[in-house]
mmCIF file of C-alpha atoms in Angstrom:
data_model
loop_
_atom_site.group_PDB
_atom_site.id
_atom_site.type_symbol
_atom_site.label_atom_id
_atom_site.label_comp_id
_atom_site.label_asym_id
_atom_site.label_seq_id
_atom_site.Cartn_x
_atom_site.Cartn_y
_atom_site.Cartn_z
ATOM 1 C CA MET A 1 -14.009 2.789 0.973
ATOM 2 C CA THR A 2 -18.012 2.677 -0.059
ATOM 3 C CA GLY A 3 -18.797 2.591 -4.124
ATOM 4 C CA ARG A 4 -19.323 6.469 -3.822
ATOM 5 C CA ARG A 5 -16.681 7.307 -1.917
ATOM 6 C CA LEU A 6 -14.106 5.778 -4.597
ATOM 7 C CA LYS A 7 -16.466 7.213 -7.309
ATOM 8 C CA ALA A 8 -15.984 10.851 -6.096
ATOM 9 C CA ALA A 9 -11.700 9.998 -4.568
ATOM 10 C CA GLY A 10 -10.977 9.156 -8.326
ATOM 11 C CA GLY A 11 -12.607 11.966 -10.097
ATOM 12 C CA ALA A 12 -10.511 13.980 -7.050
ATOM 13 C CA LEU A 13 -7.849 12.462 -8.297
ATOM 14 C CA VAL A 14 -8.256 12.745 -12.047
ATOM 15 C CA LEU A 15 -8.414 17.257 -11.740
ATOM 16 C CA ALA A 16 -5.483 16.507 -9.198
ATOM 17 C CA LEU A 17 -3.930 14.388 -11.669
ATOM 18 C CA THR A 18 -4.676 16.933 -14.626
ATOM 19 C CA ALA A 19 -3.295 20.013 -12.958
ATOM 20 C CA GLY A 20 -0.253 18.798 -11.381
ATOM 21 C CA GLY A 21 1.070 17.704 -14.486
ATOM 22 C CA LEU A 22 1.230 14.103 -13.620
ATOM 23 C CA ILE A 23 1.488 11.511 -16.325
ATOM 24 C CA TRP A 24 2.093 8.080 -14.577
ATOM 25 C CA GLY A 25 1.013 5.260 -16.348
ATOM 26 C CA PHE A 26 0.816 7.272 -19.574
ATOM 27 C CA GLY A 27 4.982 6.639 -20.414
ATOM 28 C CA LEU A 28 8.099 9.161 -20.262
ATOM 29 C CA ARG A 29 8.602 8.869 -23.734
ATOM 30 C CA GLY A 30 9.770 12.196 -25.338
ATOM 31 C CA GLU A 31 11.682 13.327 -22.361
ATOM 32 C CA SER A 32 14.136 10.216 -22.253
ATOM 33 C CA GLY A 33 18.719 10.246 -21.906
ATOM 34 C CA GLU A 34 20.886 8.211 -22.848
ATOM 35 C CA GLU A 35 22.801 7.199 -19.539
ATOM 36 C CA PRO A 36 20.802 6.261 -16.773
ATOM 37 C CA ALA A 37 22.519 8.910 -14.145
ATOM 38 C CA ASP A 38 20.141 11.534 -16.285
ATOM 39 C CA THR A 39 16.530 9.675 -14.695
ATOM 40 C CA CYS A 40 15.823 10.252 -10.874
ATOM 41 C CA ARG A 41 19.152 11.588 -10.369
ATOM 42 C CA GLY A 42 20.703 8.244 -10.579
ATOM 43 C CA ALA A 43 18.680 6.965 -8.181
ATOM 44 C CA LEU A 44 17.269 4.433 -11.054
ATOM 45 C CA ALA A 45 18.410 1.192 -10.478
ATOM 46 C CA ALA A 46 19.446 0.279 -13.829
ATOM 47 C CA GLU A 47 21.446 -2.797 -13.817
ATOM 48 C CA GLU A 48 18.617 -4.332 -12.057
ATOM 49 C CA ALA A 49 15.933 -2.986 -14.942
ATOM 50 C CA GLY A 50 18.620 -4.895 -17.384
ATOM 51 C CA THR A 51 17.929 -8.157 -15.721
ATOM 52 C CA PHE A 52 13.984 -6.985 -16.530
ATOM 53 C CA PHE A 53 14.950 -7.030 -19.304
ATOM 54 C CA GLY A 54 16.718 -10.128 -20.074
ATOM 55 C CA GLY A 55 19.884 -7.414 -20.766
ATOM 56 C CA ALA A 56 18.616 -5.636 -23.654
ATOM 57 C CA GLU A 57 19.765 -2.064 -24.368
ATOM 58 C CA LEU A 58 17.947 0.392 -22.954
ATOM 59 C CA GLU A 59 16.500 3.461 -22.631
ATOM 60 C CA PHE A 60 15.829 6.268 -19.526
ATOM 61 C CA GLY A 61 13.465 8.808 -19.303
ATOM 62 C CA GLY A 62 11.906 11.334 -16.924
ATOM 63 C CA HIS A 63 11.016 14.050 -15.076
ATOM 64 C CA THR A 64 10.519 16.210 -11.972
ATOM 65 C CA ALA A 65 7.155 17.657 -10.909
ATOM 66 C CA GLU A 66 4.964 18.972 -8.522
ATOM 67 C CA TRP A 67 2.833 16.245 -6.530
ATOM 68 C CA VAL A 68 0.469 17.686 -3.873
ATOM 69 C CA GLY A 69 3.003 20.656 -3.506
ATOM 70 C CA GLN A 70 5.357 17.975 -2.575
ATOM 71 C CA GLU A 71 8.668 17.766 -5.741
ATOM 72 C CA THR A 72 8.585 14.250 -7.388
ATOM 73 C CA GLU A 73 10.313 12.656 -9.821
ATOM 74 C CA TYR A 74 9.167 10.416 -11.819
ATOM 75 C CA CYS A 75 11.291 8.303 -14.295
ATOM 76 C CA ALA A 76 11.131 4.450 -17.206
ATOM 77 C CA ALA A 77 13.814 1.901 -17.945
ATOM 78 C CA TRP A 78 12.564 0.475 -21.556
ATOM 79 C CA VAL A 79 13.918 -1.624 -24.831
ATOM 80 C CA ARG A 80 15.768 0.940 -26.427
ATOM 81 C CA GLY A 81 13.235 1.423 -30.062
ATOM 82 C CA GLY A 82 10.293 -1.339 -28.737
ATOM 83 C CA GLU A 83 7.107 -0.070 -29.481
ATOM 84 C CA ALA A 84 5.026 3.028 -27.633
ATOM 85 C CA ASP A 85 2.898 1.213 -25.674
ATOM 86 C CA GLY A 86 5.552 -1.697 -24.538
ATOM 87 C CA VAL A 87 6.539 -2.599 -21.651
ATOM 88 C CA GLN A 88 7.805 -0.334 -19.315
ATOM 89 C CA LEU A 89 10.066 0.244 -15.405
ATOM 90 C CA LYS A 90 8.307 2.699 -13.719
ATOM 91 C CA LEU A 91 10.185 4.589 -11.049
ATOM 92 C CA ASN A 92 7.988 7.232 -8.098
ATOM 93 C CA ILE A 93 10.053 9.135 -5.858
ATOM 94 C CA ARG A 94 9.110 11.772 -3.181
ATOM 95 C CA PRO A 95 8.390 12.445 0.218
ATOM 96 C CA SER A 96 6.234 11.211 2.250
ATOM 97 C CA ALA A 97 4.119 13.884 3.247
ATOM 98 C CA ALA A 98 3.268 13.513 -0.798
ATOM 99 C CA HIS A 99 0.284 11.241 0.336
ATOM 100 C CA ARG A 100 -2.767 11.316 -2.780
ATOM 101 C CA SER A 101 -2.378 7.618 -4.673
ATOM 102 C CA SER A 102 0.017 6.299 -3.617
ATOM 103 C CA GLY A 103 -0.047 2.766 -5.541
ATOM 104 C CA ALA A 104 1.197 -0.082 -3.485
ATOM 105 C CA ALA A 105 1.388 1.428 -0.279
ATOM 106 C CA GLU A 106 -2.313 1.834 0.081
ATOM 107 C CA ASP A 107 -3.278 -1.349 -1.388
ATOM 108 C CA ALA A 108 -4.684 -3.794 0.934
ATOM 109 C CA SER A 109 -4.515 -6.722 -0.716
ATOM 110 C CA ALA A 110 -0.404 -5.889 -1.247
ATOM 111 C CA THR A 111 1.461 -8.831 1.001
ATOM 112 C CA PRO A 112 4.437 -7.332 2.587
ATOM 113 C CA ILE A 113 7.621 -6.894 0.135
ATOM 114 C CA GLY A 114 9.787 -7.573 3.883
ATOM 115 C CA PHE A 115 13.639 -8.809 3.714
ATOM 116 C CA GLY A 116 13.587 -5.895 6.692
ATOM 117 C CA TRP A 117 12.141 -2.981 4.820
ATOM 118 C CA ASN A 118 8.680 -1.402 5.498
ATOM 119 C CA GLY A 119 6.661 -1.438 2.196
ATOM 120 C CA SER A 120 3.747 -3.219 0.821
ATOM 121 C CA PHE A 121 3.470 -5.814 -2.938
ATOM 122 C CA ALA A 122 0.829 -5.837 -4.896
ATOM 123 C CA VAL A 123 -0.152 -8.054 -8.064
ATOM 124 C CA SER A 124 -3.723 -7.709 -8.533
ATOM 125 C CA ASP A 125 -2.961 -6.794 -12.500
ATOM 126 C CA GLN A 126 0.646 -5.280 -12.288
ATOM 127 C CA PRO A 127 2.783 -5.893 -10.263
ATOM 128 C CA ARG A 128 3.597 -3.326 -8.091
ATOM 129 C CA ALA A 129 6.043 -2.147 -5.177
ATOM 130 C CA GLY A 130 5.680 0.290 -2.139
ATOM 131 C CA LEU A 131 8.394 1.712 0.557
ATOM 132 C CA LEU A 132 8.662 3.990 3.457
ATOM 133 C CA VAL A 133 11.959 4.678 4.680
ATOM 134 C CA ASP A 134 13.018 7.270 7.449
ATOM 135 C CA CYS A 135 13.965 10.162 6.134
ATOM 136 C CA ALA A 136 13.826 13.384 8.593
ATOM 137 C CA PRO A 137 15.091 16.051 6.585
ATOM 138 C CA LEU A 138 11.873 15.161 4.325
ATOM 139 C CA PRO A 139 8.254 16.694 4.318
ATOM 140 C CA GLY A 140 6.635 13.845 6.614
ATOM 141 C CA LYS A 141 9.951 12.646 7.536
ATOM 142 C CA GLY A 142 9.786 10.022 4.913
ATOM 143 C CA LEU A 143 10.942 8.956 1.308
ATOM 144 C CA LEU A 144 8.372 7.345 -0.446
ATOM 145 C CA VAL A 145 9.233 4.569 -3.899
ATOM 146 C CA LEU A 146 6.928 3.566 -6.424
ATOM 147 C CA ALA A 147 7.519 1.229 -8.609
ATOM 148 C CA GLU A 148 6.150 -0.736 -11.079
ATOM 149 C CA ALA A 149 6.098 -2.607 -15.195
ATOM 150 C CA ARG A 150 3.699 -1.522 -16.625
ATOM 151 C CA GLN A 151 2.535 -4.721 -18.032
ATOM 152 C CA ASP A 152 -0.074 -7.269 -17.343
ATOM 153 C CA ILE A 153 1.111 -9.873 -14.288
ATOM 154 C CA GLU A 154 -0.230 -13.129 -16.502
ATOM 155 C CA GLU A 155 2.279 -12.186 -19.542
ATOM 156 C CA LEU A 156 5.347 -11.613 -16.711
ATOM 157 C CA THR A 157 7.262 -14.597 -15.442
ATOM 158 C CA ASP A 158 8.250 -14.889 -12.181
ATOM 159 C CA ALA A 159 11.498 -13.586 -12.278
ATOM 160 C CA GLN A 160 10.237 -10.313 -13.561
ATOM 161 C CA VAL A 161 8.479 -9.970 -11.163
ATOM 162 C CA LEU A 162 10.803 -10.656 -8.477
ATOM 163 C CA GLN A 163 13.044 -8.279 -10.351
ATOM 164 C CA VAL A 164 10.186 -5.255 -10.152
ATOM 165 C CA ALA A 165 10.862 -5.621 -6.255
ATOM 166 C CA ARG A 166 14.531 -5.682 -6.544
ATOM 167 C CA PHE A 167 13.814 -2.530 -8.447
ATOM 168 C CA ALA A 168 11.857 -0.838 -5.914
ATOM 169 C CA THR A 169 14.335 -1.783 -2.849
ATOM 170 C CA GLU A 170 17.690 -1.309 -4.904
ATOM 171 C CA SER A 171 16.606 2.257 -6.195
ATOM 172 C CA ALA A 172 15.053 3.396 -2.564
ATOM 173 C CA ARG A 173 18.213 2.509 -1.420
ATOM 174 C CA ARG A 174 19.802 5.053 -4.112
ATOM 175 C CA ALA A 175 17.240 7.285 -3.297
ATOM 176 C CA ALA A 176 17.460 7.446 0.302
ATOM 177 C CA LYS A 177 21.759 7.646 -0.002
ATOM 178 C CA ARG A 178 21.225 11.087 -2.063
ATOM 179 C CA PHE A 179 18.721 12.369 0.339
ATOM 180 C CA GLY A 180 20.420 11.532 3.080
ATOM 181 C CA CYS A 181 17.459 9.063 5.349
ATOM 182 C CA GLU A 182 19.120 8.174 8.386
ATOM 183 C CA GLY A 183 16.589 4.975 7.972
ATOM 184 C CA ASP A 184 17.659 1.353 8.246
ATOM 185 C CA LEU A 185 17.682 -0.122 5.052
ATOM 186 C CA GLY A 186 16.543 -3.566 4.107
ATOM 187 C CA ARG A 187 18.341 -6.309 1.702
ATOM 188 C CA ARG A 188 17.671 -7.310 -1.677
ATOM 189 C CA PRO A 189 14.746 -9.956 -1.763
ATOM 190 C CA SER A 190 15.237 -13.242 -3.488
ATOM 191 C CA ALA A 191 11.551 -14.013 -3.302
ATOM 192 C CA VAL A 192 7.724 -12.467 -3.031
ATOM 193 C CA ASP A 193 5.317 -13.593 -1.330
ATOM 194 C CA ARG A 194 1.884 -13.548 -4.718
ATOM 195 C CA SER A 195 0.280 -15.690 -1.406
ATOM 196 C CA PRO A 196 -3.800 -14.242 -2.190
ATOM 197 C CA TRP A 197 -6.181 -13.933 0.622
ATOM 198 C CA GLN A 198 -6.805 -16.856 3.190
ATOM 199 C CA THR A 199 -9.844 -18.350 4.852
ATOM 200 C CA ARG A 200 -8.433 -19.919 7.463
ATOM 201 C CA PRO A 201 -10.919 -21.234 11.374
ATOM 202 C CA VAL A 202 -10.312 -18.543 13.290
ATOM 203 C CA ALA A 203 -8.386 -20.867 15.269
ATOM 204 C CA GLU A 204 -5.415 -20.658 12.860
ATOM 205 C CA ALA A 205 -4.994 -17.354 12.365
ATOM 206 C CA GLU A 206 -1.770 -16.624 10.763
ATOM 207 C CA GLY A 207 -1.703 -13.707 8.889
ATOM 208 C CA THR A 208 -3.296 -10.091 9.636
ATOM 209 C CA CYS A 209 -5.681 -12.017 11.943
ATOM 210 C CA ARG A 210 -3.819 -13.409 14.232
ATOM 211 C CA ASP A 211 -3.389 -12.146 17.945
ATOM 212 C CA VAL A 212 -7.257 -10.587 17.293
ATOM 213 C CA PHE A 213 -10.079 -13.142 18.580
ATOM 214 C CA GLY A 214 -10.226 -14.545 21.481
ATOM 215 C CA ARG A 215 -12.102 -18.342 22.043
ATOM 216 C CA ARG A 216 -14.790 -16.151 23.890
ATOM 217 C CA ASP A 217 -15.252 -13.209 21.447
ATOM 218 C CA ALA A 218 -15.543 -15.840 18.592
ATOM 219 C CA GLU A 219 -18.403 -17.490 20.255
ATOM 220 C CA ARG A 220 -20.209 -14.618 21.824
ATOM 221 C CA LEU A 221 -20.025 -13.135 18.506
ATOM 222 C CA GLY A 222 -20.448 -16.062 16.228
ATOM 223 C CA ILE A 223 -17.301 -15.682 14.479
ATOM 224 C CA THR A 224 -15.707 -18.922 12.771
ATOM 225 C CA LYS A 225 -13.953 -17.801 9.994
ATOM 226 C CA VAL A 226 -11.401 -15.004 8.853
ATOM 227 C CA SER A 227 -9.636 -13.708 6.089
ATOM 228 C CA GLU A 228 -6.247 -12.388 6.241
ATOM 229 C CA LYS A 229 -3.313 -11.980 3.731
ATOM 230 C CA PRO A 230 0.504 -12.599 5.370
ATOM 231 C CA ALA A 231 1.724 -10.782 8.485
ATOM 232 C CA GLY A 232 4.348 -8.319 7.875
ATOM 233 C CA ARG A 233 5.693 -4.757 7.755
ATOM 234 C CA ALA A 234 3.359 -3.669 5.024
ATOM 235 C CA LEU A 235 1.582 0.130 4.800
ATOM 236 C CA THR A 236 -1.804 -1.149 5.156
ATOM 237 C CA GLU A 237 -2.967 -4.696 6.653
ATOM 238 C CA GLU A 238 -5.981 -5.466 7.243
ATOM 239 C CA CYS A 239 -8.231 -8.163 8.382
ATOM 240 C CA SER A 240 -11.897 -10.023 7.870
ATOM 241 C CA VAL A 241 -14.340 -11.772 10.008
ATOM 242 C CA ARG A 242 -17.781 -13.126 8.746
ATOM 243 C CA LEU A 243 -20.444 -12.823 10.853
ATOM 244 C CA PRO A 244 -24.091 -14.669 11.277
ATOM 245 C CA GLY A 245 -25.846 -13.136 8.794
ATOM 246 C CA LYS A 246 -26.332 -12.910 5.230
ATOM 247 C CA ASP A 247 -23.128 -10.480 3.457
ATOM 248 C CA HIS A 248 -21.762 -9.328 7.103
ATOM 249 C CA HIS A 249 -18.853 -8.869 7.910
ATOM 250 C CA VAL A 250 -15.977 -6.644 10.283
ATOM 251 C CA ARG A 251 -13.272 -4.841 8.023
ATOM 252 C CA LEU A 252 -10.170 -4.394 10.675
ATOM 253 C CA GLY A 253 -7.496 -1.887 9.091
ATOM 254 C CA ALA A 254 -3.879 -0.856 9.898
ATOM 255 C CA TYR A 255 -3.054 1.968 7.879
ATOM 256 C CA TYR A 256 0.453 3.274 7.968
ATOM 257 C CA GLY A 257 2.785 6.482 6.545
ATOM 258 C CA PRO A 258 1.557 7.993 3.973
ATOM 259 C CA SER A 259 -1.393 5.012 3.411
ATOM 260 C CA ALA A 260 -2.809 6.036 6.740
ATOM 261 C CA GLN A 261 -2.722 10.092 6.041
ATOM 262 C CA GLN A 262 -4.608 9.334 2.787
ATOM 263 C CA GLU A 263 -7.056 7.094 4.574
ATOM 264 C CA LYS A 264 -7.440 10.152 7.107
ATOM 265 C CA TYR A 265 -7.822 12.413 4.408
ATOM 266 C CA LEU A 266 -11.108 10.356 2.304
ATOM 267 C CA ASP A 267 -12.738 9.522 6.392
ATOM 268 C CA GLY A 268 -12.866 13.496 6.629
ATOM 269 C CA ARG A 269 -13.633 14.339 3.312
ATOM 270 C CA TYR A 270 -16.421 11.067 3.132
ATOM 271 C CA PRO A 271 -17.859 11.122 6.018
ATOM 272 C CA GLY A 272 -20.779 9.180 5.244
ATOM 273 C CA SER A 273 -18.816 6.498 4.201
ATOM 274 C CA VAL A 274 -17.323 5.528 7.734
ATOM 275 C CA THR A 275 -21.108 5.939 9.749
ATOM 276 C CA GLY A 276 -20.975 3.081 12.434
ATOM 277 C CA ALA A 277 -17.067 2.843 12.124
ATOM 278 C CA VAL A 278 -14.021 2.765 15.681
ATOM 279 C CA MET A 279 -10.641 5.115 14.325
ATOM 280 C CA ARG A 280 -8.060 5.105 16.548
ATOM 281 C CA SER A 281 -4.729 6.963 15.657
ATOM 282 C CA ARG A 282 -1.533 5.583 17.582
ATOM 283 C CA PRO A 283 2.320 6.559 17.567
ATOM 284 C CA CYS A 284 5.171 4.910 15.575
ATOM 285 C CA GLY A 285 7.361 7.753 15.255
ATOM 286 C CA GLY A 286 10.157 8.145 12.087
ATOM 287 C CA ALA A 287 8.148 8.535 8.663
ATOM 288 C CA LEU A 288 5.217 5.532 10.082
ATOM 289 C CA GLY A 289 4.426 8.675 11.929
ATOM 290 C CA ASP A 290 0.735 7.651 13.432
ATOM 291 C CA ALA A 291 -0.778 4.409 12.348
ATOM 292 C CA TYR A 292 -4.624 4.504 11.783
ATOM 293 C CA VAL A 293 -6.512 1.985 12.306
ATOM 294 C CA LYS A 294 -9.867 0.934 12.258
ATOM 295 C CA PHE A 295 -13.350 -1.302 12.848
ATOM 296 C CA GLU A 296 -16.040 -1.033 10.205
ATOM 297 C CA GLU A 297 -19.105 -3.310 9.861
ATOM 298 C CA PHE A 298 -20.995 -3.999 7.079
ATOM 299 C CA PRO A 299 -23.717 -3.773 6.457
ATOM 300 C CA ARG A 300 -23.251 -0.139 7.945
ATOM 301 C CA PRO A 301 -25.152 0.643 10.912
ATOM 302 C CA ASP A 302 -27.586 3.067 9.913
ATOM 303 C CA ARG A 303 -30.443 4.723 11.725
ATOM 304 C CA GLU A 304 -32.610 5.877 8.534
ATOM 305 C CA GLU A 305 -32.304 2.599 7.096
ATOM 306 C CA GLY A 306 -33.056 0.635 10.319
ATOM 307 C CA VAL A 307 -29.480 -1.403 9.591
ATOM 308 C CA ARG A 308 -28.799 -1.740 13.627
ATOM 309 C CA SER A 309 -25.001 -2.552 14.722
ATOM 310 C CA THR A 310 -24.914 -6.199 15.854
ATOM 311 C CA VAL A 311 -21.361 -5.586 17.390
ATOM 312 C CA GLY A 312 -21.656 -3.515 20.783
ATOM 313 C CA ARG A 313 -18.947 -0.461 21.291
ATOM 314 C CA GLN A 314 -17.430 -2.836 24.007
ATOM 315 C CA ASP A 315 -16.822 -5.639 21.718
ATOM 316 C CA ALA A 316 -15.404 -2.897 18.659
ATOM 317 C CA GLU A 317 -12.913 -1.032 20.922
ATOM 318 C CA ARG A 318 -11.378 -4.372 22.495
ATOM 319 C CA LEU A 319 -11.031 -6.426 18.513
ATOM 320 C CA LEU A 320 -9.668 -2.576 17.238
ATOM 321 C CA ALA A 321 -6.854 -2.672 20.441
ATOM 322 C CA ALA A 322 -6.153 -5.818 20.125
ATOM 323 C CA PHE A 323 -5.332 -5.637 15.622
ATOM 324 C CA ALA A 324 -3.717 -2.732 16.763
ATOM 325 C CA THR A 325 -1.301 -3.856 18.922
ATOM 326 C CA ALA A 326 -0.682 -7.272 16.993
ATOM 327 C CA SER A 327 -0.210 -5.057 14.028
ATOM 328 C CA GLY A 328 1.652 -2.149 15.508
ATOM 329 C CA ALA A 329 4.083 -4.811 17.266
ATOM 330 C CA ARG A 330 5.150 -6.074 13.941
ATOM 331 C CA HIS A 331 5.690 -2.735 12.033
ATOM 332 C CA GLY A 332 8.374 -1.877 15.920
ATOM 333 C CA CYS A 333 6.094 1.068 17.286
ATOM 334 C CA PRO A 334 5.636 1.539 20.915
ATOM 335 C CA VAL A 335 3.821 -0.662 23.123
ATOM 336 C CA PRO A 336 0.775 1.490 24.417
#
């Protein structure tokens, strides 16, 4: 996203948050209940929360509000009698159609949460998880579960970071049962992948750039290295490639479920941010819906500023198709 698009989107989001009465990120104290069954209608995984807090006595709170026209549940757990700005485990449950501001689900730096789940796990500032479950009864045919720990990642132990993932998956399991979701559910995570972006020779790509660049394409375009994240079933995937020339690079992105809806919304609202880009959709079915894939070259081609693309349309289309096929196969999308 360009800086201008990011700034405008952020302003629109603040207005939407205010209008919707959303207090995610500002704590849920003042609406506390004594029993975890009172929060998020029993979906909050209180046992996993208890382990995160080392067995301390907890308080629970939450509320239901409308978010992008859809009923959304917000709840949290924290240590009883703790400070108002202290650590909280927070949970957000919504239909996948409520795609705006989807946390880890739309974070390109997130890694796959793994263990059979369609979902992402991000640790850039605070540990956050986003899970998507097939759920035909809900708008968008999916259940989106977002979880995070309100604490700087550096102040948490590795065991607590893992517990955020477990809190998310086990809460998603409970919510899926309550909504009658038919989608396959994954397993309780035994680890989380905190791998940063990795830069590798193009021939050694093993993550999100794998099976995208053939030897001839790499030689013709002058591609020697790729920057990638671990491959899997994250709801947003990205592969970045440097081209000859200062700050010249290509970004390939794949977006699924609410992440795809959000990216298409932003592209439509800020068309100048995708000048020269190549975009395609491909059906995946269920909560993943239509995957949205993009090829973008930077600096962006701009006739008025005299910036020309060095990657021909045919090459762009071929690289995008290869990336879409590889990413789609990981997510179980039908082969086009």
